[in-house]
Coordinates of N, CA and C and ligand atoms in Angstrom, one line a residue:
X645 N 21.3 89.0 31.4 CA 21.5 90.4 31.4 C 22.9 90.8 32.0
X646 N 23.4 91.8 31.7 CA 24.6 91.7 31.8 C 24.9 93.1 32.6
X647 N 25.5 93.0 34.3 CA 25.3 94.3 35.2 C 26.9 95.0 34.7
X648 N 26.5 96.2 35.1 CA 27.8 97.5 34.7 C 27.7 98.1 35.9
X649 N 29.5 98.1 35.9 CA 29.8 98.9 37.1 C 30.3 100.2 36.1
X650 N 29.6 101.3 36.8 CA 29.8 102.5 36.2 C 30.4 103.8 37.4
X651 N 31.8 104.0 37.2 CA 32.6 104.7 37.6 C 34.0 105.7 37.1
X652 N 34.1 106.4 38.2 CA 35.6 107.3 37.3 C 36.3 106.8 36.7
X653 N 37.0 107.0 35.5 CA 38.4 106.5 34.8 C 38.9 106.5 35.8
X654 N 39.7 105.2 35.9 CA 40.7 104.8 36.4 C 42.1 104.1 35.7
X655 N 43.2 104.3 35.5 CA 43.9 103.9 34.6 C 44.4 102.1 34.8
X656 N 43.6 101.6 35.7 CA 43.6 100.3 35.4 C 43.1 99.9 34.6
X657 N 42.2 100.4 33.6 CA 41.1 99.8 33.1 C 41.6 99.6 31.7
X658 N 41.8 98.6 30.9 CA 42.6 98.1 29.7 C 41.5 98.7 28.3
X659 N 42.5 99.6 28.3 CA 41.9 100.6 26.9 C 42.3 100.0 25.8
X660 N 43.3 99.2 25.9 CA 43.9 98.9 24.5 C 43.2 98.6 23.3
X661 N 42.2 97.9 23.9 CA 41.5 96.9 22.3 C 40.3 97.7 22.4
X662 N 39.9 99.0 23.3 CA 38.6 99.5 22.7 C 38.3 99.6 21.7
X663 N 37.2 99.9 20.9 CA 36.5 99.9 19.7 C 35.3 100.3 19.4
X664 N 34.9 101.2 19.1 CA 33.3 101.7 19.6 C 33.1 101.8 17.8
X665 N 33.7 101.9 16.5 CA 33.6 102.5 15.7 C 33.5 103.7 15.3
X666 N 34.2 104.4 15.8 CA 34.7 105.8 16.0 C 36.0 106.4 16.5
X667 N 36.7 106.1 15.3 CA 38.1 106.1 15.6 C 38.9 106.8 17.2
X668 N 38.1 108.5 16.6 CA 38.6 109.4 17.0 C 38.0 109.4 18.7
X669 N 37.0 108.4 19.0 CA 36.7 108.4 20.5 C 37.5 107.5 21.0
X670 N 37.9 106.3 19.7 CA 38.9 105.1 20.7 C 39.9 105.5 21.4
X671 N 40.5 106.7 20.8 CA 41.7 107.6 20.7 C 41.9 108.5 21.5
X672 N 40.9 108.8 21.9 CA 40.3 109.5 22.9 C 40.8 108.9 24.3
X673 N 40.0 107.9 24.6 CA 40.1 107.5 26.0 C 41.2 106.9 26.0
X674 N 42.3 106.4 25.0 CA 43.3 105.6 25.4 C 44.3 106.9 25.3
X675 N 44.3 107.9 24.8 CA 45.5 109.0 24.9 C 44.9 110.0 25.7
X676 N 44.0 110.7 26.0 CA 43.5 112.2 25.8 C 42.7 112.1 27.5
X677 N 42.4 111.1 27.8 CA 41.0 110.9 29.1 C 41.7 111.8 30.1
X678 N 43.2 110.9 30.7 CA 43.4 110.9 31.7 C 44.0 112.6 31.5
X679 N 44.5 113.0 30.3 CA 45.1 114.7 30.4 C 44.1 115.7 31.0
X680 N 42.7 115.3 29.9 CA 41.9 115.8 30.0 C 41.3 115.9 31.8
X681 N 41.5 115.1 32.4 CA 40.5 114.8 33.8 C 41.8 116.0 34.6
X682 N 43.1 115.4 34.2 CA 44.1 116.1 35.4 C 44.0 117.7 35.0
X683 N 43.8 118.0 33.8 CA 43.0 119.4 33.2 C 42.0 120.4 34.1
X684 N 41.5 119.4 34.6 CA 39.9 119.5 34.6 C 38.7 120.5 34.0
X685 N 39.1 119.8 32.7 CA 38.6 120.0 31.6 C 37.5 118.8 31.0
X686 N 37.0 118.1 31.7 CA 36.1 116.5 31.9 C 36.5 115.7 32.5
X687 N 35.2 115.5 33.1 CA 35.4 114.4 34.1 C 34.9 113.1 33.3
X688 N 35.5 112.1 33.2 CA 35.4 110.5 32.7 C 34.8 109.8 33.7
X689 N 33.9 108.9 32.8 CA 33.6 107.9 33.2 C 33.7 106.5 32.6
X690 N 33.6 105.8 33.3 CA 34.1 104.2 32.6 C 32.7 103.2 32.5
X691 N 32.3 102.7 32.0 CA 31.4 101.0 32.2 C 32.3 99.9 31.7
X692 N 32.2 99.1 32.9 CA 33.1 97.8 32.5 C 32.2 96.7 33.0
X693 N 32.1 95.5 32.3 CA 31.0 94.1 32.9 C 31.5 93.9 34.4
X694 N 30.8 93.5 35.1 CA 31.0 92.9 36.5 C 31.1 92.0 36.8
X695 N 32.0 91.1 35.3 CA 32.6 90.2 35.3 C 33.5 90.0 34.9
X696 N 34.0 91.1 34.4 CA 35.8 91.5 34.2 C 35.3 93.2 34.2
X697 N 36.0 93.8 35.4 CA 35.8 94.9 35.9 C 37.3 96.0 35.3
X698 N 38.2 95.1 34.6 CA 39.3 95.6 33.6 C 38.9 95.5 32.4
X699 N 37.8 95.2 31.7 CA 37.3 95.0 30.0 C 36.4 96.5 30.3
X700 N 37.1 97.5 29.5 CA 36.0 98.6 29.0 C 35.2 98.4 27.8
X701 N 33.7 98.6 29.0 CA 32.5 98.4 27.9 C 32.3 99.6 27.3
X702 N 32.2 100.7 27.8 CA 32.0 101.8 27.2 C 32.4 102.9 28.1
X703 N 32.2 104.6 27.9 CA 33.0 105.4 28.6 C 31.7 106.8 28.5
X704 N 31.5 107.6 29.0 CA 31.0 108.8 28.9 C 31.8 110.4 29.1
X705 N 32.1 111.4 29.0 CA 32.8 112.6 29.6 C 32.1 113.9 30.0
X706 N 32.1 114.5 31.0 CA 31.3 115.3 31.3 C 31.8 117.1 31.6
X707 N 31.7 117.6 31.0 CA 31.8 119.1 31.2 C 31.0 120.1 31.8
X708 N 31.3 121.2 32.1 CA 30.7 122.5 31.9 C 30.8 123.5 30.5
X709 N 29.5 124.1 30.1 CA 29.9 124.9 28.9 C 28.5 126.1 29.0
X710 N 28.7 126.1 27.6 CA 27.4 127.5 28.1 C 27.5 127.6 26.2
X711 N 26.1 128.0 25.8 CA 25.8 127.9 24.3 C 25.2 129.3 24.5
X712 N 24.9 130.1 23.3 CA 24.6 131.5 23.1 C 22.9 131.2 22.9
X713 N 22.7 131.9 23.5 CA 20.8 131.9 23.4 C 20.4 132.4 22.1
X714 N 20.9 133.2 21.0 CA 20.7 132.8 19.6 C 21.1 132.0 19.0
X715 N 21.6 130.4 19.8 CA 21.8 129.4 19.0 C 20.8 128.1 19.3
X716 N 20.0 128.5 20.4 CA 18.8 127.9 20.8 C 18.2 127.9 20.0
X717 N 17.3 126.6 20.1 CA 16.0 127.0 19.4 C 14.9 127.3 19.5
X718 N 14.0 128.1 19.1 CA 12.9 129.2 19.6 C 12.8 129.0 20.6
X719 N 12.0 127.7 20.6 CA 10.8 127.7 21.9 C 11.8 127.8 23.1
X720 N 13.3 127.2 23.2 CA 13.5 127.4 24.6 C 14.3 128.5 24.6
X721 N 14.6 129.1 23.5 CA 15.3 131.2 23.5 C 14.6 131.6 24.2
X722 N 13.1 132.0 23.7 CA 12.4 132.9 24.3 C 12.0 132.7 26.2
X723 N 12.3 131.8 27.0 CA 12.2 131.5 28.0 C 13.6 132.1 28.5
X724 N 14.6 132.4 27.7 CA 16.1 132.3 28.1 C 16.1 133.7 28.2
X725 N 16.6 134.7 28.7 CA 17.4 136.5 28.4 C 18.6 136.4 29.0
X726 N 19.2 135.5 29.2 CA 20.3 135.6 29.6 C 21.7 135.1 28.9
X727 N 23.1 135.9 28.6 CA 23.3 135.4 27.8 C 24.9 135.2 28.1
X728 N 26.0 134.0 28.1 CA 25.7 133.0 27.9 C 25.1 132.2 28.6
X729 N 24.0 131.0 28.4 CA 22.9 130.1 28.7 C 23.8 129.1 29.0
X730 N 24.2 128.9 30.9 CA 25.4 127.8 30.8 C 24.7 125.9 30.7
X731 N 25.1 125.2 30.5 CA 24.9 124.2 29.7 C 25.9 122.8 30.6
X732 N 25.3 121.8 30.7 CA 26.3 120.3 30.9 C 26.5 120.2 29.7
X733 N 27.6 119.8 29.4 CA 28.1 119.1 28.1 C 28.8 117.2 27.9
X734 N 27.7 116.7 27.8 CA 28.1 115.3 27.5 C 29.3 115.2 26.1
X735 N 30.2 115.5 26.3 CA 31.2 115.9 25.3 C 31.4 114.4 24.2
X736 N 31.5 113.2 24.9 CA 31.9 111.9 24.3 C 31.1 110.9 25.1
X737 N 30.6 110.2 24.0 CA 30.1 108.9 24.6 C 30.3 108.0 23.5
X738 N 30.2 106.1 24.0 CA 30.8 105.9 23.0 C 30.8 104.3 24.0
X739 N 30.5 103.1 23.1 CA 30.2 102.2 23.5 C 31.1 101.2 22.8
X740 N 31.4 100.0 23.3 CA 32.4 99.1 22.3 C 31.6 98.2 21.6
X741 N 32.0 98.1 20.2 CA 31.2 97.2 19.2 C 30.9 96.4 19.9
X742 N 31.6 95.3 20.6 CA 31.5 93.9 21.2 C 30.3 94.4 22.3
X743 N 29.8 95.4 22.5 CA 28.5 95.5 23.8 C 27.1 96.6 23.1
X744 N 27.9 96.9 21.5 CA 26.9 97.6 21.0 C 25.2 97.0 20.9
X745 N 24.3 97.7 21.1 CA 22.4 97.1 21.1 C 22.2 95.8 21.9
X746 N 23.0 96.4 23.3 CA 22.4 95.4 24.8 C 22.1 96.6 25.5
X747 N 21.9 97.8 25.0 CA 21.3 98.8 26.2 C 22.5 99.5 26.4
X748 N 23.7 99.1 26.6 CA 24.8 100.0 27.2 C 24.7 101.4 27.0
X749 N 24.5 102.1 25.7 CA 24.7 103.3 25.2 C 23.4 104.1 25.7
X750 N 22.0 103.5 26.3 CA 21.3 104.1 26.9 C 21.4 104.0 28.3
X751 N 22.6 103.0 28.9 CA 22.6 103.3 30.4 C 23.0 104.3 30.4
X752 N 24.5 104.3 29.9 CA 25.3 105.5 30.1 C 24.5 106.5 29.8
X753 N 23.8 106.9 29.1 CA 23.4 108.3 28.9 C 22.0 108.6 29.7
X754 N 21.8 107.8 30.2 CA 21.1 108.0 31.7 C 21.7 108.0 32.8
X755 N 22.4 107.6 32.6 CA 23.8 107.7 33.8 C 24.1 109.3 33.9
X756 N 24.6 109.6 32.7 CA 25.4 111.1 32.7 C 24.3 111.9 33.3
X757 N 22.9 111.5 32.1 CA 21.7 112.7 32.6 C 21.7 112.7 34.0
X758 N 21.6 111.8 34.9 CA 21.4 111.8 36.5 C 22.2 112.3 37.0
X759 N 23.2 112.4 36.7 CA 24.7 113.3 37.5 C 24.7 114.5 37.1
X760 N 24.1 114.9 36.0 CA 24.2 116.3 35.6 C 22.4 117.0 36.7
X761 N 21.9 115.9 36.7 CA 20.7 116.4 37.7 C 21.2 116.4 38.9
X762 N 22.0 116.0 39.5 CA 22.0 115.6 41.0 C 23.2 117.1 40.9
X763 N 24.1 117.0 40.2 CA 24.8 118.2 39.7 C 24.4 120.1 39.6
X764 N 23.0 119.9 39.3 CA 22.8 121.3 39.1 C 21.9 121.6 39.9
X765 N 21.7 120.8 41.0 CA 21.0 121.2 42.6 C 22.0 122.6 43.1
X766 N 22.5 122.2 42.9 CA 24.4 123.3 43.5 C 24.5 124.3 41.8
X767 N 25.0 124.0 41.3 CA 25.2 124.5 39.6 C 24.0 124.4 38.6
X768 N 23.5 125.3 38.1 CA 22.0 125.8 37.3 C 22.7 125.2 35.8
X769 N 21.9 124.7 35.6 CA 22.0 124.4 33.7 C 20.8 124.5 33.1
X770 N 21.0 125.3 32.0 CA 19.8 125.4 31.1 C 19.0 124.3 30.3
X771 N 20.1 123.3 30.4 CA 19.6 121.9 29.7 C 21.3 120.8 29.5
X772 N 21.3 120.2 28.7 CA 22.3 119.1 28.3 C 22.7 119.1 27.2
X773 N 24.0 119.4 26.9 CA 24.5 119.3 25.4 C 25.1 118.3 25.3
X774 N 25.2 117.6 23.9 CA 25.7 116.5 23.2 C 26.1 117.2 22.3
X775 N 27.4 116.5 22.0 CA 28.1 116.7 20.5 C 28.2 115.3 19.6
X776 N 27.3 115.3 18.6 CA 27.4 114.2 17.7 C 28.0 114.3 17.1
X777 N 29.0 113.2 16.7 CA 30.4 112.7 15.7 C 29.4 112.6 14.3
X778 N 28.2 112.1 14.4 CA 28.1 112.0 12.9 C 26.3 111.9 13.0
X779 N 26.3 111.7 11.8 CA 23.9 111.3 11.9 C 24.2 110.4 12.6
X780 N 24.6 109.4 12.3 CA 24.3 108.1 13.3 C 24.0 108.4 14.7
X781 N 25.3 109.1 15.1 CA 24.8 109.3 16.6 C 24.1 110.5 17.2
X782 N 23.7 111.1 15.9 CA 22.8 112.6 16.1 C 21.1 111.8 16.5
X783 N 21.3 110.5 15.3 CA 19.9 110.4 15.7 C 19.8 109.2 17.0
X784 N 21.0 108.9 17.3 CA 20.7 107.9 18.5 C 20.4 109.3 19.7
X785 N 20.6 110.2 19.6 CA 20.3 111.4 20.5 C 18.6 111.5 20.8
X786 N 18.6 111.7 19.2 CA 17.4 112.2 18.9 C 15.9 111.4 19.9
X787 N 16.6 110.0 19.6 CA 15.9 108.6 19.7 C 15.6 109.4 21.2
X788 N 16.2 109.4 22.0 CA 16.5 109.9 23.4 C 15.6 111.7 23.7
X789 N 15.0 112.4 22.8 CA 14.5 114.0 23.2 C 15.3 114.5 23.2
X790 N 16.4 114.7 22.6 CA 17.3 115.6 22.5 C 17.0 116.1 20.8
X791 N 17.2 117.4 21.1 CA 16.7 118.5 19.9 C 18.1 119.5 19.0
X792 N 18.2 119.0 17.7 CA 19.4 119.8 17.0 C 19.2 121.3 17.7
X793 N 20.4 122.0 17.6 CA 20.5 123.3 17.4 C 20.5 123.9 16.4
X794 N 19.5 124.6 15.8 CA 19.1 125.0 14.5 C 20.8 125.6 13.6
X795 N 21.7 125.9 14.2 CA 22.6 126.9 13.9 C 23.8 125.8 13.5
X796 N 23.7 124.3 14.5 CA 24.6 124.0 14.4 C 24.2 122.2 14.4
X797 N 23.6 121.8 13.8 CA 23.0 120.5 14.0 C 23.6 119.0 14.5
X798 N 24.6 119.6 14.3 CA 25.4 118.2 15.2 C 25.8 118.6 16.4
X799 N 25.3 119.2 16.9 CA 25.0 119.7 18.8 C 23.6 119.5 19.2
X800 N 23.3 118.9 20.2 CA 21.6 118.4 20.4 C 21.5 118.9 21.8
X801 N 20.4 119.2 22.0 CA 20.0 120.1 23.5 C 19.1 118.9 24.1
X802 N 19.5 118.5 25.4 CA 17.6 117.7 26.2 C 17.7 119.6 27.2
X803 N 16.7 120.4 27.2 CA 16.5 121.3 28.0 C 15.9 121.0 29.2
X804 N 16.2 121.7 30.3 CA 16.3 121.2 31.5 C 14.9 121.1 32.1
X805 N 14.0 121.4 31.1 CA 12.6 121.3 31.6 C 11.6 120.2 31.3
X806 N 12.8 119.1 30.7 CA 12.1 117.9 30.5 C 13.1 116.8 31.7
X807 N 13.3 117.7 32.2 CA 14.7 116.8 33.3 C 13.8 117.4 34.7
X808 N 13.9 116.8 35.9 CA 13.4 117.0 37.4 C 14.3 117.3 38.0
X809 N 14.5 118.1 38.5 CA 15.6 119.3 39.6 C 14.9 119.0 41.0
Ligands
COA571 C1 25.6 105.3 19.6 C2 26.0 104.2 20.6 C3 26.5 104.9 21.9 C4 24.7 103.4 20.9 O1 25.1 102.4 21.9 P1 24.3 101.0 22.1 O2 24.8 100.4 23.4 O3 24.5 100.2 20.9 O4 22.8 101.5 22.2 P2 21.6 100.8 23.0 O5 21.7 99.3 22.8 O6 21.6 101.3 24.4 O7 20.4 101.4 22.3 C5 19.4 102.2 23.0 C6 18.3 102.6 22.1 O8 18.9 103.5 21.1 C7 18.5 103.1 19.9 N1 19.6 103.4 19.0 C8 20.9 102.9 19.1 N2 21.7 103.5 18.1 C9 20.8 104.3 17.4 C10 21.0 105.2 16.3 N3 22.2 105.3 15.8 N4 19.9 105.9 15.9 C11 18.7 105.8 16.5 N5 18.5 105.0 17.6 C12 19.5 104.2 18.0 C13 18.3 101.6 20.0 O9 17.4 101.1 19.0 C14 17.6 101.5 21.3 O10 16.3 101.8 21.2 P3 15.2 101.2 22.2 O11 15.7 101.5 23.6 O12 13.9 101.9 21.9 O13 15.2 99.7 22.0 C15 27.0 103.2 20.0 O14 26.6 102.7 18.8 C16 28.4 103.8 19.8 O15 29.2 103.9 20.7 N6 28.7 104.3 18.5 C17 30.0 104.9 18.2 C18 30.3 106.2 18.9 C19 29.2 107.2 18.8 O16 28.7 107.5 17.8 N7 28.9 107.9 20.0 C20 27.9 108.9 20.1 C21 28.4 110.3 19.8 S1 29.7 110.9 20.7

């Protein structure tokens, strides 16, 4: 079994040869991470093995956002009257082929969920947004309780009431 140290981007960490199959995320973390963080516009995070602590295994990014309560869907609108309904936004996640279906892509996104809980002790969120690049990773969401947005289906909601505050 293979342990992850899971922490802030740091620009030691050798982005070069990432590869998740998704161009536009490889691209991502090797040009856009570190603007984005000095931005603060997301916060990054890194997984690297704990046996070369410079090999990126995979990467997550975290925001603040807020979705319109007519883009919810029913069941959690009608609980909502407030409007905009502010939101975590898991913006990018994204794992490297060479560590793809050892679990990685479910740490991380248990990872994120628990920071965004330990996070909105202090800051209220209605739930957890994901933005899927494609089905593939709409339904690896899915796999996880996360629910399309009727309006916009490649955005998935976990609502905060399946999460412990
Ligand atoms: C999607 C991705 C993050 C999955 O990472 P991974 O490390 O291979 O996934 P895991 O090994 O942790 O799989 C965890 C579970 O999700 C399931 N799963 C993985 N990919 C899935 C998919 N596309 N659809 C449905 N379920 C999926 C696995 O079967 C596994 O189920 P189990 O726990 O019941 O056995 C990875 O394939 C990836 O980086 N893809 C390219 C980038 C991307 O699409 N990112 C997401 C959108 S930004």
């Amino acid at each position: 079994m293979i342990i992850y140290d899971i922490r802030s981007f740091d620009k030691a960490v050798d982005t070069t040869f990432f590869s998740c199959g998704q161009i536009q995320l490889d691209q991502y973390i090797r040009l856009y991470a570190s603007q984005d963080i000095r931005r603060n516009v997301a916060r990054v995070f890194i997984a690297t093995p704990e046996y070369d602590t410079n090999q990126l295994a995979g990467f997550f990014t975290l925001s603040a956002g807020s979705v319109s309560c007519s883009d919810l869907p029913e069941t959690l609108a009608k609980t909502l009257h407030r409007y905009p309904v502010p939101v975590a936004l898991i913006g990018r996640l994204a794992v490297s082929m060479s560590f793809h279906g050892k679990g990685l892509g479910s740490i991380l996104l248990a990872d994120a969920c628990q920071k965004v809980i330990n996070a909105s002790h202090i800051l209220a969120v209605a739930g957890i947004i994901v933005d899927a690049k494609d089905n593939t990773a709409a339904s690896f969401y899915t796999h996880f309780g996360f629910i399309p947005l009727p309006s916009q289906p490649a955005k998935l909601i976990l609502p905060a009431s399946t999460f412990r505050v």
